[in-house]
XYZ file of N, CA and C in Angstrom:
258
model
N 101.241 104.466 83.163
C 101.102 103.682 84.363
C 100.021 104.334 85.218
N 99.078 103.548 85.679
C 98.035 104.051 86.559
C 98.528 104.032 87.994
N 98.276 105.114 88.709
C 98.650 105.216 90.112
C 97.409 105.666 90.866
N 97.093 104.989 91.944
C 95.939 105.357 92.742
C 96.263 105.220 94.213
N 95.507 105.927 95.029
C 95.745 105.842 96.452
C 94.718 106.639 97.226
N 94.962 106.763 98.504
C 94.112 107.555 99.383
C 95.014 108.370 100.285
N 94.704 109.651 100.396
C 95.484 110.541 101.246
C 94.614 111.113 102.347
N 95.180 111.133 103.551
C 94.546 111.743 104.707
C 95.425 112.890 105.175
N 94.807 113.948 105.701
C 95.605 115.064 106.200
C 96.175 114.722 107.582
N 96.874 115.659 108.178
C 97.524 115.426 109.471
C 96.568 115.090 110.597
N 95.292 115.434 110.446
C 94.278 115.125 111.452
C 93.551 113.817 111.166
N 93.921 113.137 110.075
C 93.281 111.890 109.712
C 92.039 112.055 108.849
N 91.777 113.301 108.403
C 90.617 113.550 107.542
C 90.999 113.343 106.084
N 90.074 112.798 105.275
C 90.370 112.588 103.852
C 90.602 113.911 103.122
N 91.558 113.925 102.225
C 91.817 115.078 101.366
C 90.676 115.182 100.365
N 90.215 116.396 100.094
C 89.139 116.619 99.128
C 89.534 117.722 98.165
N 88.803 117.830 97.069
C 89.042 118.888 96.091
C 90.128 118.517 95.104
N 90.591 119.524 94.372
C 91.626 119.327 93.362
C 92.969 119.805 93.895
N 93.992 118.986 93.724
C 95.341 119.311 94.188
C 96.350 118.895 93.128
N 97.492 119.577 93.123
C 98.602 119.181 92.268
C 99.427 118.133 92.997
N 99.653 117.003 92.345
C 100.508 115.957 92.890
C 101.762 115.872 92.037
N 102.908 115.891 92.691
C 104.178 115.709 91.996
C 104.723 114.339 92.372
N 104.926 113.518 91.359
C 105.481 112.182 91.526
C 106.933 112.219 91.068
N 107.825 111.641 91.866
C 109.242 111.549 91.511
C 109.712 110.120 91.747
N 110.559 109.645 90.858
C 111.155 108.320 91.019
C 112.648 108.516 91.237
N 113.141 107.911 92.324
C 114.549 108.019 92.718
C 115.221 106.653 92.739
N 116.544 106.685 92.732
C 117.344 105.460 92.770
C 117.620 104.965 94.180
N 117.326 105.784 95.191
C 117.560 105.384 96.579
C 116.490 106.003 97.462
N 116.287 105.407 98.620
C 115.264 105.890 99.543
C 115.574 107.308 100.022
N 116.833 107.623 100.244
C 117.267 108.986 100.577
C 118.547 109.284 99.817
N 118.644 110.497 99.291
C 119.860 110.932 98.616
C 120.119 110.315 97.260
N 119.128 109.686 96.668
C 119.315 109.062 95.363
C 119.181 110.046 94.223
N 119.448 109.578 93.023
C 119.298 110.386 91.813
C 117.840 110.383 91.370
N 117.371 111.540 90.917
C 116.010 111.660 90.403
C 115.997 111.137 88.965
N 115.252 110.043 88.735
C 115.165 109.444 87.404
C 114.036 110.027 86.568
N 112.966 110.496 87.244
C 111.778 110.934 86.522
C 110.907 111.763 87.451
N 110.163 112.725 86.874
C 109.292 113.590 87.673
C 108.129 114.080 86.823
N 106.952 114.156 87.441
C 105.781 114.677 86.741
C 104.814 115.269 87.761
N 104.203 116.403 87.411
C 103.164 117.025 88.233
C 101.847 116.937 87.480
N 100.815 116.456 88.172
C 99.484 116.326 87.588
C 98.461 116.920 88.545
N 97.405 117.476 87.992
C 96.291 117.992 88.780
C 95.296 116.861 88.965
N 94.958 116.566 90.236
C 94.152 115.395 90.560
C 92.964 115.804 91.433
N 91.813 115.217 91.153
C 90.612 115.439 91.951
C 90.486 114.330 92.993
N 90.274 114.713 94.245
C 90.138 113.772 95.353
C 88.680 113.653 95.770
N 88.241 112.438 96.030
C 86.914 112.170 96.575
C 87.088 111.310 97.816
N 86.744 111.869 98.971
C 86.914 111.165 100.243
C 88.342 110.651 100.415
N 89.308 111.410 99.898
C 90.717 111.047 100.015
C 91.250 110.174 98.897
N 90.381 109.606 98.091
C 90.801 108.700 97.013
C 91.106 109.460 95.726
N 92.100 108.979 95.004
C 92.449 109.558 93.709
C 92.969 108.467 92.790
N 92.940 108.761 91.510
C 93.576 107.907 90.512
C 94.093 108.805 89.397
N 95.226 108.458 88.844
C 95.808 109.245 87.762
C 96.685 108.338 86.902
N 97.012 108.824 85.734
C 97.931 108.114 84.842
C 99.240 108.875 84.790
N 100.331 108.155 84.953
C 101.663 108.757 84.931
C 102.363 108.413 83.621
N 103.150 109.358 83.127
C 103.941 109.112 81.929
C 103.169 109.182 80.638
N 102.041 109.899 80.636
C 101.223 109.963 79.418
C 101.851 110.832 78.336
N 102.779 111.717 78.716
C 103.492 112.526 77.720
C 104.679 111.710 77.212
N 104.393 110.781 76.311
C 105.407 109.837 75.849
C 106.488 110.482 74.983
N 106.230 111.686 74.489
C 107.219 112.366 73.670
C 108.219 113.141 74.523
N 107.738 113.917 75.498
C 108.604 114.806 76.274
C 108.977 114.295 77.659
N 108.178 113.388 78.222
C 108.443 112.910 79.577
C 107.949 111.469 79.751
N 108.508 110.545 78.985
C 108.017 109.167 79.056
C 108.399 108.477 80.369
N 107.526 107.649 80.836
C 107.818 106.755 81.952
C 107.932 105.375 81.333
N 109.139 105.066 80.883
C 109.317 103.860 80.073
C 110.140 102.796 80.789
N 110.401 101.719 80.080
C 111.120 100.566 80.643
C 112.501 100.928 81.181
N 113.161 101.918 80.579
C 114.505 102.269 81.050
C 114.464 102.793 82.479
N 113.359 103.411 82.875
C 113.212 103.909 84.243
C 112.661 102.810 85.146
N 111.604 102.159 84.699
C 110.938 101.167 85.536
C 111.742 99.893 85.739
N 112.713 99.624 84.881
C 113.519 98.409 85.047
C 114.723 98.632 85.962
N 114.976 99.880 86.337
C 116.064 100.155 87.291
C 115.699 99.515 88.630
N 116.707 99.058 89.372
C 116.445 98.426 90.663
C 117.486 98.864 91.667
N 117.074 99.252 92.818
C 115.702 99.523 93.237
C 115.292 100.934 92.815
N 113.993 101.183 92.790
C 113.483 102.535 92.564
C 112.475 102.864 93.664
N 112.348 104.157 93.949
C 111.489 104.631 95.025
C 110.615 105.758 94.504
N 109.330 105.694 94.820
C 108.370 106.698 94.391
C 108.149 107.698 95.514
N 108.314 108.984 95.186
C 108.064 110.065 96.137
C 106.823 110.815 95.686
N 106.029 111.302 96.633
C 104.808 112.026 96.334
C 104.801 113.334 97.101
N 104.475 114.416 96.400
C 104.338 115.735 97.011
C 102.958 116.289 96.661
N 102.234 116.816 97.660
C 100.915 117.412 97.448
C 101.091 118.917 97.409
N 100.571 119.522 96.323
C 100.742 120.950 96.081
C 102.228 121.291 96.190
N 102.602 122.234 97.000
C 104.026 122.568 97.160
C 104.429 122.438 98.624
N 103.844 121.445 99.302
C 104.056 121.279 100.739
C 105.256 120.409 101.086
N 106.041 120.008 100.112
C 107.184 119.133 100.357
C 106.768 117.679 100.265
N 107.728 116.790 100.086
C 107.441 115.361 99.930
C 106.765 114.776 101.174
N 105.872 113.815 100.945
C 105.249 113.097 102.062
C 106.254 112.131 102.637
N 106.096 111.848 103.923
C 106.941 110.834 104.542
C 106.049 109.679 104.990
N 106.622 108.475 105.027
C 105.805 107.295 105.381
C 105.181 107.432 106.762
């Protein structure tokens, strides 16, 4: 699954350079069960990034059993700074 977005820091400046992004899928907005997790190293240009999730189909697949659950929530963490909040 391709995931893309744009991240700005607390001052509103675009994130640049290479950062580790941890993506987690949960069953609830807060306090839900973690269904899936992956950390990828991503290069940012003017805050924009794109990456593919679930490419390790043998050891960490992002398959229909996870994506067909309802509802699911995607959490994003940059480096080890804790999850982002909306």
